[in-house]
Coordinates of C-alpha atoms (C1' of nucleotides) in Angstrom, one line a residue:
Chain A
M1 CA 0.1 -0.3 0.4
T2 CA 3.4 1.9 0.3
L3 CA 2.8 3.4 -3.1
K4 CA 2.1 2.7 -6.8
L5 CA 6.3 2.1 -7.6
A6 CA 4.7 2.0 -11.5
D7 CA 3.7 5.8 -10.8
M8 CA 6.9 6.3 -10.5
A9 CA 9.3 4.3 -13.0
E10 CA 8.3 5.8 -16.3
E11 CA 10.8 8.6 -14.5
Q12 CA 12.7 9.7 -17.5
N13 CA 16.5 9.8 -14.8
G14 CA 15.1 7.6 -11.8
G15 CA 16.3 8.3 -8.8
R16 CA 13.7 8.5 -5.8
M17 CA 14.1 12.0 -5.0
E18 CA 13.2 12.4 -8.8
A19 CA 10.1 9.7 -8.5
I20 CA 8.8 11.1 -5.6
H21 CA 9.3 14.8 -6.7
Q22 CA 6.9 14.2 -9.1
A23 CA 4.5 12.5 -6.3
L24 CA 3.8 14.4 -4.6
L25 CA 4.0 17.9 -7.5
R26 CA 0.9 15.5 -9.0
R27 CA -0.8 15.5 -5.4
I28 CA 0.2 19.2 -4.9
E29 CA -1.1 20.3 -8.2
Q30 CA -4.3 18.3 -8.9
G31 CA -5.5 19.8 -5.5
E32 CA -5.0 17.1 -3.2
I33 CA -3.6 19.6 -1.0
A34 CA -5.1 23.2 -0.5
A35 CA -3.7 26.2 -0.9
S36 CA -2.2 27.1 2.1
G37 CA -2.9 24.1 3.3
R38 CA -0.5 21.8 5.9
L39 CA 1.3 18.6 4.0
P40 CA 1.5 15.3 5.8
A41 CA 4.4 15.0 8.5
E42 CA 7.8 14.3 7.4
R43 CA 8.4 11.4 8.8
L44 CA 4.7 10.5 7.9
L45 CA 5.8 10.9 4.4
C46 CA 8.6 9.2 4.2
E47 CA 7.2 5.4 5.3
H48 CA 4.6 6.6 2.5
Y49 CA 6.8 6.9 0.6
A50 CA 9.5 4.0 1.9
T51 CA 11.9 6.1 2.1
H52 CA 14.7 8.2 4.4
R53 CA 14.1 10.7 6.2
V54 CA 17.0 12.5 4.6
T55 CA 15.7 11.9 1.2
M56 CA 12.3 13.0 1.8
H57 CA 13.2 16.2 3.5
E58 CA 15.6 17.0 0.0
V59 CA 12.8 16.5 -1.6
L60 CA 11.3 19.3 0.3
L61 CA 13.6 21.8 0.3
R62 CA 13.8 21.3 -3.8
L63 CA 10.1 22.0 -4.3
E64 CA 10.5 24.9 -1.6
A65 CA 13.0 26.3 -3.8
E66 CA 10.6 25.8 -6.9
G67 CA 7.9 28.1 -4.7
R68 CA 5.6 25.2 -4.7
I69 CA 5.7 24.7 -0.7
Y70 CA 6.9 26.7 2.1
R71 CA 7.3 25.7 6.5
E72 CA 6.9 28.6 9.5
G73 CA 8.9 28.1 12.1
R74 CA 8.8 24.0 12.9
R75 CA 5.6 23.9 11.6
G76 CA 5.1 21.8 9.1
W77 CA 4.7 22.4 5.8
F78 CA 2.0 24.0 4.0
V79 CA 1.1 24.4 -0.1
S80 CA 2.4 27.6 -1.5
P81 CA -0.7 30.6 -2.6
P82 CA -0.9 32.1 -5.6
R83 CA 1.7 34.8 -5.9
F84 CA 1.2 38.8 -5.0
R85 CA 1.8 40.5 -8.5
Y86 CA 3.8 43.6 -7.5
D87 CA 4.8 46.3 -9.4
P88 CA 7.7 48.7 -8.3
L89 CA 7.5 51.1 -9.9
G90 CA 3.9 51.4 -8.5
R91 CA 4.1 53.2 -5.0
G92 CA 3.3 52.6 -1.6
H93 CA 0.5 51.0 -2.3
F94 CA 0.7 48.0 -0.4
E95 CA -3.0 47.5 1.1
R96 CA -4.3 48.8 -2.1
S97 CA -3.3 46.5 -4.9
V98 CA -3.4 43.4 -2.2
R99 CA -7.2 43.8 -1.8
E100 CA -7.2 43.9 -5.7
Q101 CA -5.9 40.6 -6.2
G102 CA -9.4 39.5 -3.3
R103 CA -6.6 39.2 -0.6
Q104 CA -6.4 40.6 2.5
P105 CA -3.6 42.7 3.5
H106 CA -2.2 43.3 6.6
T107 CA 0.6 45.3 8.2
Q108 CA 2.8 45.4 11.8
L109 CA 5.1 47.8 12.8
L110 CA 8.0 46.0 13.7
D111 CA 9.9 49.4 15.3
A112 CA 11.7 52.8 14.6
T113 CA 14.8 53.7 15.5
M114 CA 17.4 56.1 14.7
V115 CA 20.6 53.5 14.0
E116 CA 23.6 53.8 11.3
P117 CA 22.6 52.3 8.3
P118 CA 24.1 49.2 6.9
P119 CA 26.7 50.1 4.0
L120 CA 24.6 49.2 0.4
V121 CA 21.4 51.9 2.3
R122 CA 24.9 54.5 2.9
H123 CA 25.8 53.5 -0.7
M124 CA 22.8 53.9 -2.6
M125 CA 22.1 57.2 -0.9
Q126 CA 25.3 58.5 -0.1
W127 CA 25.0 59.0 2.8
P128 CA 28.0 60.3 4.9
E129 CA 29.6 57.6 7.5
G130 CA 28.6 57.8 10.8
A131 CA 25.8 59.6 10.4
P132 CA 22.4 58.5 11.7
M133 CA 19.4 58.2 10.1
L134 CA 15.9 56.8 11.0
R135 CA 14.8 53.3 10.3
I136 CA 11.1 51.6 9.8
R137 CA 11.0 48.6 10.4
R138 CA 7.6 47.3 8.7
L139 CA 5.9 43.2 8.8
R140 CA 3.3 42.6 6.3
S141 CA 1.1 40.1 5.3
I142 CA -1.0 38.7 3.0
D143 CA -4.4 36.6 4.3
R144 CA -2.6 36.2 6.9
R145 CA 0.7 34.9 6.4
P146 CA 3.6 37.1 6.3
V147 CA 5.3 37.4 3.4
L148 CA 7.3 40.3 3.3
Y149 CA 9.6 42.8 6.0
V150 CA 10.7 46.0 4.8
E151 CA 13.2 48.1 6.1
H152 CA 13.0 51.8 5.4
Y153 CA 15.5 54.3 6.1
L154 CA 15.1 58.0 6.3
D155 CA 16.5 61.5 6.9
A156 CA 14.5 61.9 10.5
E157 CA 15.2 65.7 10.6
R158 CA 13.2 66.2 6.7
L159 CA 9.9 64.8 8.4
P160 CA 9.6 66.8 12.5
G161 CA 7.2 64.2 14.5
L162 CA 7.5 61.4 11.9
L163 CA 7.2 59.0 14.8
Q164 CA 3.6 60.6 16.4
H165 CA 1.6 59.1 13.7
D166 CA 0.8 55.3 12.3
L167 CA 3.1 53.6 11.1
S168 CA 0.9 50.8 9.8
V169 CA -0.8 52.8 7.2
S170 CA 1.4 53.9 3.8
L171 CA 4.0 55.9 4.0
T172 CA 3.8 57.7 1.0
E173 CA 0.7 58.6 1.8
L174 CA 1.7 59.9 5.5
Y175 CA 4.2 62.5 3.1
R176 CA 2.1 63.8 1.0
A177 CA -0.3 64.0 3.3
V178 CA 1.8 65.9 6.2
Y179 CA 4.7 66.8 4.6
G180 CA 3.3 68.0 1.2
L181 CA 6.3 66.9 0.2
T182 CA 5.7 64.0 -3.6
Y183 CA 7.9 61.9 -5.3
G184 CA 9.7 62.1 -8.7
Y185 CA 11.3 58.9 -10.6
L186 CA 13.1 56.2 -8.8
R187 CA 15.1 52.9 -9.0
F188 CA 15.1 49.9 -8.0
N189 CA 16.6 46.4 -8.2
I190 CA 16.2 42.8 -7.6
T191 CA 18.3 40.1 -5.9
P192 CA 18.2 36.9 -5.0
A193 CA 18.9 36.0 -2.0
A194 CA 18.6 34.1 1.1
L195 CA 17.1 35.5 4.6
P196 CA 18.7 37.3 7.3
A197 CA 18.2 36.3 10.6
E198 CA 16.4 40.3 11.2
A199 CA 14.3 38.8 8.4
A200 CA 13.7 36.0 9.0
Q201 CA 12.3 35.5 12.0
P202 CA 9.3 38.3 11.8
L203 CA 8.7 35.4 8.9
R204 CA 8.4 33.6 11.1
A205 CA 11.2 31.5 8.5
A206 CA 14.4 28.8 8.4
R207 CA 17.2 30.8 8.5
G208 CA 19.2 30.9 5.2
S209 CA 15.6 30.8 3.4
P210 CA 15.4 32.0 -0.2
A211 CA 13.4 34.8 -0.7
L212 CA 13.9 37.9 -3.4
L213 CA 15.7 41.2 -2.0
I214 CA 14.8 44.5 -3.4
A215 CA 15.9 47.4 -3.2
R216 CA 14.2 51.3 -4.0
L217 CA 16.0 54.5 -3.9
N218 CA 12.8 57.7 -3.9
H219 CA 14.2 60.4 -4.9
A220 CA 12.4 63.7 -4.3
R221 CA 10.6 65.6 -6.9
D222 CA 14.2 68.1 -7.2
G223 CA 16.3 64.8 -8.0
V224 CA 17.2 65.6 -4.4
T225 CA 17.1 61.8 -2.5
R226 CA 14.9 60.9 -0.2
D227 CA 14.9 57.7 0.8
C228 CA 15.7 53.9 0.7
D229 CA 13.5 50.7 1.3
L230 CA 14.7 47.0 1.5
E231 CA 12.5 44.4 0.8
Y232 CA 12.5 40.9 1.3
W233 CA 10.1 38.8 0.1
R234 CA 10.0 35.5 1.0
H235 CA 10.6 34.2 -2.7
D236 CA 7.6 32.1 -3.7
A237 CA 4.9 34.3 -2.4
V238 CA 5.8 37.1 -5.5
L239 CA 6.1 38.0 -8.6
V240 CA 7.3 41.2 -9.8
E241 CA 5.3 42.9 -12.3
V242 CA 6.4 45.8 -14.9
E243 CA 5.7 47.8 -17.9
S244 CA 7.3 50.0 -19.4
R245 CA 4.8 53.6 -20.0
E246 CA 6.9 55.0 -22.6
M247 CA 8.4 54.6 -25.4
P248 CA 12.5 53.6 -25.0
L249 CA 14.5 55.3 -27.6
Chain B
M1 CA 45.3 20.9 12.8
T2 CA 41.9 20.3 11.5
L3 CA 40.6 23.4 12.6
K4 CA 40.1 26.0 15.4
L5 CA 37.2 25.6 16.9
A6 CA 37.8 29.4 18.8
D7 CA 36.8 30.9 16.0
M8 CA 33.8 28.8 15.5
A9 CA 32.8 28.8 19.0
E10 CA 31.8 32.2 19.3
E11 CA 28.6 31.9 16.8
Q12 CA 25.2 32.9 18.4
N13 CA 23.4 30.1 17.1
G14 CA 25.9 27.2 17.7
G15 CA 25.8 24.0 14.9
R16 CA 28.5 22.7 12.6
M17 CA 26.8 23.8 10.0
E18 CA 26.4 27.4 11.1
A19 CA 29.9 28.0 12.2
I20 CA 31.5 26.4 8.7
H21 CA 29.2 28.1 6.8
Q22 CA 30.7 31.5 8.5
A23 CA 34.3 29.7 8.2
L24 CA 33.7 29.6 4.0
L25 CA 32.4 32.7 4.0
R26 CA 35.2 34.5 5.7
R27 CA 37.7 32.8 3.6
I28 CA 35.6 33.4 0.2
E29 CA 34.9 37.0 1.5
Q30 CA 39.2 37.2 1.7
G31 CA 40.0 36.1 -1.3
E32 CA 42.1 33.8 -0.3
I33 CA 39.8 31.9 -3.3
A34 CA 39.9 34.2 -6.0
A35 CA 36.6 34.9 -8.0
S36 CA 35.8 31.9 -10.6
G37 CA 38.5 30.0 -8.3
R38 CA 37.6 26.2 -7.2
L39 CA 36.9 25.5 -3.5
P40 CA 38.5 22.3 -2.3
A41 CA 36.9 19.1 -3.0
E42 CA 33.7 18.3 -0.7
R43 CA 35.8 15.5 0.8
L44 CA 38.8 17.7 0.9
L45 CA 37.2 20.1 3.0
C46 CA 35.5 17.6 5.3
E47 CA 38.7 16.4 6.3
H48 CA 39.9 20.0 7.0
Y49 CA 36.8 20.7 9.3
A50 CA 36.3 17.2 10.1
T51 CA 33.2 16.9 9.2
H52 CA 30.7 14.4 6.9
R53 CA 29.9 15.3 3.5
V54 CA 25.6 15.2 3.8
T55 CA 27.0 18.4 6.7
M56 CA 30.0 20.0 4.3
H57 CA 27.2 18.8 1.0
E58 CA 24.3 21.0 2.7
V59 CA 26.5 24.0 3.9
L60 CA 27.7 24.2 0.5
L61 CA 23.8 24.5 -0.6
R62 CA 23.7 27.6 1.9
L63 CA 25.8 29.0 0.2
E64 CA 24.5 28.8 -3.3
A65 CA 21.2 30.0 -2.0
E66 CA 23.3 32.7 -0.8
G67 CA 24.5 33.3 -4.6
R68 CA 28.0 33.1 -3.2
I69 CA 29.2 30.2 -5.1
Y70 CA 27.5 28.1 -8.0
R71 CA 28.7 24.5 -9.4
E72 CA 29.4 23.5 -12.6
G73 CA 28.1 19.7 -13.5
R74 CA 30.1 17.5 -11.5
R75 CA 33.1 19.6 -11.9
G76 CA 33.1 21.3 -8.2
W77 CA 32.1 24.6 -6.7
F78 CA 33.4 27.9 -7.4
V79 CA 33.2 31.7 -6.5
S80 CA 31.0 33.5 -7.5
P81 CA 32.3 36.7 -10.0
P82 CA 30.0 39.8 -9.4
R83 CA 27.1 39.6 -10.7
F84 CA 25.7 41.7 -14.4
R85 CA 23.1 44.2 -13.9
Y86 CA 20.5 43.7 -16.4
D87 CA 18.4 46.3 -17.3
P88 CA 15.1 44.9 -18.9
L89 CA 13.5 47.5 -20.3
G90 CA 16.3 48.5 -22.2
R91 CA 16.6 45.9 -25.2
G92 CA 18.5 43.7 -27.5
H93 CA 22.1 45.0 -26.2
F94 CA 23.4 41.8 -24.2
E95 CA 26.2 41.9 -25.9
R96 CA 27.1 45.9 -25.5
S97 CA 25.9 46.2 -21.1
V98 CA 28.0 43.3 -20.9
R99 CA 30.9 44.8 -22.2
E100 CA 30.0 47.8 -20.8
Q101 CA 30.5 46.2 -17.4
G102 CA 33.9 45.2 -18.9
R103 CA 33.2 41.9 -19.0
Q104 CA 33.2 39.0 -22.2
P105 CA 30.0 37.7 -23.8
H106 CA 29.6 34.8 -25.9
T107 CA 25.8 33.9 -27.8
Q108 CA 25.8 30.3 -28.8
L109 CA 22.9 29.5 -31.0
L110 CA 20.6 26.6 -29.7
D111 CA 18.7 26.6 -32.3
A112 CA 15.6 27.9 -33.4
T113 CA 12.1 25.5 -34.7
M114 CA 8.7 25.3 -35.2
V115 CA 6.6 23.8 -32.1
E116 CA 3.8 25.1 -30.1
P117 CA 4.1 27.8 -27.5
P118 CA 4.4 26.3 -23.3
P119 CA 1.0 27.6 -22.1
L120 CA 2.8 30.8 -20.4
V121 CA 4.2 31.6 -23.4
R122 CA -0.2 31.3 -25.2
H123 CA -1.6 33.0 -22.7
M124 CA 0.1 36.1 -22.8
M125 CA 0.5 36.7 -26.3
Q126 CA -3.0 35.4 -26.8
W127 CA -1.8 33.2 -29.1
P128 CA -4.3 30.3 -30.5
E129 CA -4.7 26.7 -29.3
G130 CA -2.4 24.2 -31.3
A131 CA -1.3 27.4 -34.0
P132 CA 2.3 27.0 -34.3
M133 CA 5.4 29.8 -33.5
L134 CA 9.0 30.0 -34.2
R135 CA 11.3 29.1 -31.3
I136 CA 14.6 30.5 -31.3
R137 CA 16.8 28.8 -28.6
R138 CA 20.0 30.9 -27.6
L139 CA 22.8 30.6 -24.9
R140 CA 24.9 33.9 -23.3
S141 CA 27.6 33.5 -21.3
I142 CA 29.5 35.9 -19.8
D143 CA 33.2 35.3 -19.4
R144 CA 32.9 31.6 -20.1
R145 CA 30.3 30.7 -18.2
P146 CA 27.1 29.9 -19.4
V147 CA 24.7 32.6 -17.6
L148 CA 21.2 32.6 -19.0
Y149 CA 19.0 30.1 -21.4
V150 CA 16.4 32.0 -23.7
E151 CA 13.6 30.9 -25.4
H152 CA 12.3 33.6 -27.8
Y153 CA 8.6 33.3 -29.3
L154 CA 7.9 34.7 -31.6
D155 CA 5.3 34.7 -35.4
A156 CA 7.3 33.8 -37.9
E157 CA 5.2 34.6 -40.9
R158 CA 5.3 38.3 -39.3
L159 CA 9.0 37.5 -40.6
P160 CA 10.4 35.8 -43.9
G161 CA 13.3 34.5 -44.5
L162 CA 14.7 34.8 -40.6
L163 CA 16.7 31.6 -40.1
Q164 CA 18.6 33.0 -43.2
H165 CA 20.3 35.1 -40.8
D166 CA 23.0 34.5 -38.4
L167 CA 20.9 34.4 -35.1
S168 CA 23.2 34.9 -32.4
V169 CA 22.9 38.7 -32.6
S170 CA 21.0 40.4 -31.0
L171 CA 17.8 40.8 -32.4
T172 CA 16.2 43.7 -32.0
E173 CA 19.1 44.4 -33.9
L174 CA 18.6 42.4 -37.1
Y175 CA 14.5 43.2 -36.3
R176 CA 15.3 46.7 -37.8
A177 CA 17.7 46.9 -40.5
V178 CA 16.3 43.4 -41.6
Y179 CA 12.3 43.8 -40.9
G180 CA 12.1 48.1 -40.5
L181 CA 10.4 46.5 -36.6
T182 CA 10.9 49.2 -34.0
Y183 CA 9.0 49.0 -30.4
G184 CA 6.7 49.7 -28.1
Y185 CA 6.4 49.6 -25.0
L186 CA 6.9 46.0 -23.0
R187 CA 6.3 44.2 -20.5
F188 CA 7.9 41.9 -18.1
N189 CA 7.4 39.9 -15.0
I190 CA 9.7 38.8 -12.8
T191 CA 9.8 35.2 -10.4
P192 CA 12.2 33.2 -8.4
A193 CA 12.0 29.8 -9.7
A194 CA 14.1 26.6 -9.9
L195 CA 15.6 25.3 -13.9
P196 CA 13.7 22.8 -16.0
A197 CA 15.2 20.1 -17.7
E198 CA 16.1 21.7 -20.8
A199 CA 17.9 25.3 -19.0
A200 CA 19.8 23.3 -16.3
Q201 CA 21.0 21.3 -19.3
P202 CA 23.1 24.0 -21.1
L203 CA 23.8 26.1 -18.2
R204 CA 25.4 22.6 -16.7
A205 CA 23.8 23.1 -13.7
A206 CA 22.3 21.2 -11.3
R207 CA 18.3 20.2 -12.2
G208 CA 16.4 22.1 -9.7
S209 CA 19.5 24.5 -9.6
P210 CA 17.6 28.5 -7.9
A211 CA 17.5 30.0 -10.6
L212 CA 15.5 33.9 -11.6
L213 CA 12.7 33.7 -14.3
I214 CA 12.3 37.1 -16.5
A215 CA 9.2 36.8 -19.1
R216 CA 9.3 39.7 -21.4
L217 CA 6.3 41.1 -23.8
N218 CA 7.1 43.3 -26.7
H219 CA 4.6 45.1 -28.5
A220 CA 5.1 46.8 -31.7
R221 CA 4.3 50.0 -31.5
D222 CA 1.1 50.3 -33.2
G223 CA 0.2 48.1 -29.8
V224 CA 0.1 44.8 -31.5
T225 CA 1.9 42.2 -29.8
R226 CA 5.3 41.4 -31.0
D227 CA 7.0 38.9 -29.5
C228 CA 8.3 37.1 -26.1
D229 CA 11.3 35.8 -24.5
L230 CA 11.7 33.5 -21.7
E231 CA 15.2 33.6 -19.4
Y232 CA 16.1 31.4 -17.0
W233 CA 19.0 33.3 -15.0
R234 CA 21.2 31.4 -12.3
H235 CA 20.4 33.7 -9.8
D236 CA 24.3 34.4 -8.0
A237 CA 24.9 36.0 -11.9
V238 CA 22.0 38.9 -11.9
L239 CA 20.7 41.5 -10.8
V240 CA 17.8 42.9 -11.9
E241 CA 18.4 46.4 -12.0
V242 CA 14.9 49.0 -13.8
E243 CA 15.3 52.9 -13.6
S244 CA 11.3 54.9 -13.1
R245 CA 12.0 57.4 -16.3
E246 CA 9.4 59.4 -16.1
M247 CA 6.9 61.4 -13.2
P248 CA 4.7 58.3 -12.3
L249 CA 1.0 59.3 -10.9
Chain C
dT1 C1' 40.4 4.7 -14.5
dA2 C1' 41.0 7.8 -10.1
dG3 C1' 38.3 12.1 -8.7
dT4 C1' 34.3 14.6 -8.1
dG5 C1' 29.4 15.6 -6.9
dG6 C1' 25.2 13.5 -6.5
dT7 C1' 21.9 10.3 -3.7
dC8 C1' 20.6 7.5 -0.7
dT9 C1' 19.5 4.6 3.6
dA10 C1' 20.5 4.0 8.9
dG11 C1' 19.4 5.7 13.1
dA12 C1' 20.5 9.6 16.1
dC13 C1' 19.2 13.8 18.8
dC14 C1' 18.0 19.0 19.4
dA15 C1' 15.8 22.1 20.2
dC16 C1' 11.1 24.8 19.2
dG17 C1' 5.3 24.9 19.0
dC18 C1' 1.8 23.7 20.1
dT19 C1' -1.7 22.7 24.3
Chain D
dG1 C1' 5.8 16.8 27.1
dC2 C1' 4.2 15.4 22.5
dG3 C1' 4.9 16.1 18.1
dT4 C1' 7.6 18.9 14.2
dG5 C1' 11.5 19.9 11.8
dG6 C1' 16.6 21.0 11.6
dT7 C1' 21.1 19.3 12.4
dC8 C1' 24.5 15.8 12.9
dT9 C1' 27.5 11.1 12.0
dA10 C1' 28.1 6.6 9.6
dG11 C1' 29.2 4.0 5.7
dA12 C1' 28.1 3.1 0.4
dC13 C1' 26.5 3.0 -4.1
dC14 C1' 25.7 5.6 -8.4
dA15 C1' 26.8 8.9 -12.9
dC16 C1' 29.4 12.0 -15.3
dT17 C1' 34.4 14.4 -15.7
dA18 C1' 39.2 14.3 -17.0
dC19 C1' 43.1 12.4 -17.8

DNA sequence: TAGTGGTCTAGACCACGCT
DNA sequence: GCGTGGTCTAGACCACTAC
């Protein structure tokens, strides 16, 4: 009863991992396990597919790399929900665009403190060494699943009294409404990365999990650098979508 | 002589994997092993760090996930060279922009045949089911390392005699020079993915290796869909960089 | 043919999550 | 306290690469 080896034999490359991988994938794709549904425990899967835990674990890691499943803390493995479509050129409307995609957004303020910015930020913003910036850290969720950890760096002196406001809403909106600030152009870059410890913890992800790092540099209308975001996305949760709005060259 | 455990003990989380990970990372960052340089064989590393091969292998996989090292075929592990900075909005100038970054580009035509496009492409281009398209497959390298596998899909009827030309140069250039075609806007999306078999083989990568999938949809000036690219990048080799060139909103 | 990474089994203990 | 994933050792064979 353990398994139809017939199904598995047909795979081209043989190898138990490959066969189990395909079998599990089929079960996920056919909706046998619903999105956000939990997979059976590793030990149960081992029994079912008559294999060792190490092998099983590697299969699961591969499915994770493909963005089909994810894990949270040590609570188990879950089927990945559809990706959130995200356009980094359209600004500051996380909550709205999540809702437009028929899903439930949530934003949580982690903290807001003065810190020395990390080298990447200092370089992007051409910030003098040793000078502190205001860092706002937030955690954003979709359908109760934390998917995005953001560090927002900005020049505190330009935004007096910012900390008195509710920082769990759109910061862009806040800048506009309270300080009358609007944006000019922006630049962003995307790197596949692994989650650093600070990001992994609030995201309830394993250290070293695959992630997508999006660094955004915002400019004010006068061309002066305004602020900078470091966004760590769970890699299975997002699909970046960009459209050129003018005729190039 | 095997290892200074003192160095390793200081790590916060303990765990041999974590310690070995840090130790190797330090060696890489300090340039003890040059970019594109080869790491010692896994078995040697095991000896040096007094651990088992499975553990060592997992450490190496983690460094791979972080984009610090990569492997080719079964030839060994290598230190990742700096990432190629790539702007998907600037078109068809792979060779030129690689050279601008002081590196050596190379493009190899794999094949060009009529096929039924995969579902993703058919959907993006709103192509009728069952109708064939011309598929051009190419492999692109930087400094002799294959980093990008591209499938280019296009409407063969609009480009008669295309196959008579040299398909290892810029296709955009070819369209313009030979057919007088210029582009309007384009759309692209980016997904972290795992390499499918077709892509893994020419890239000399292990099946299931992490990758970045960029799907680009090109439109002609009249707004008609022109063609579509599926680009599979080795995930450690690229950094996507986009700048908004106009004032949003 | 020797050396490399890739896979696999067996068995064990640890750390965290939940209740 | 029990169940979950996370890590670790031991030992083995396979598949591909380079020579």
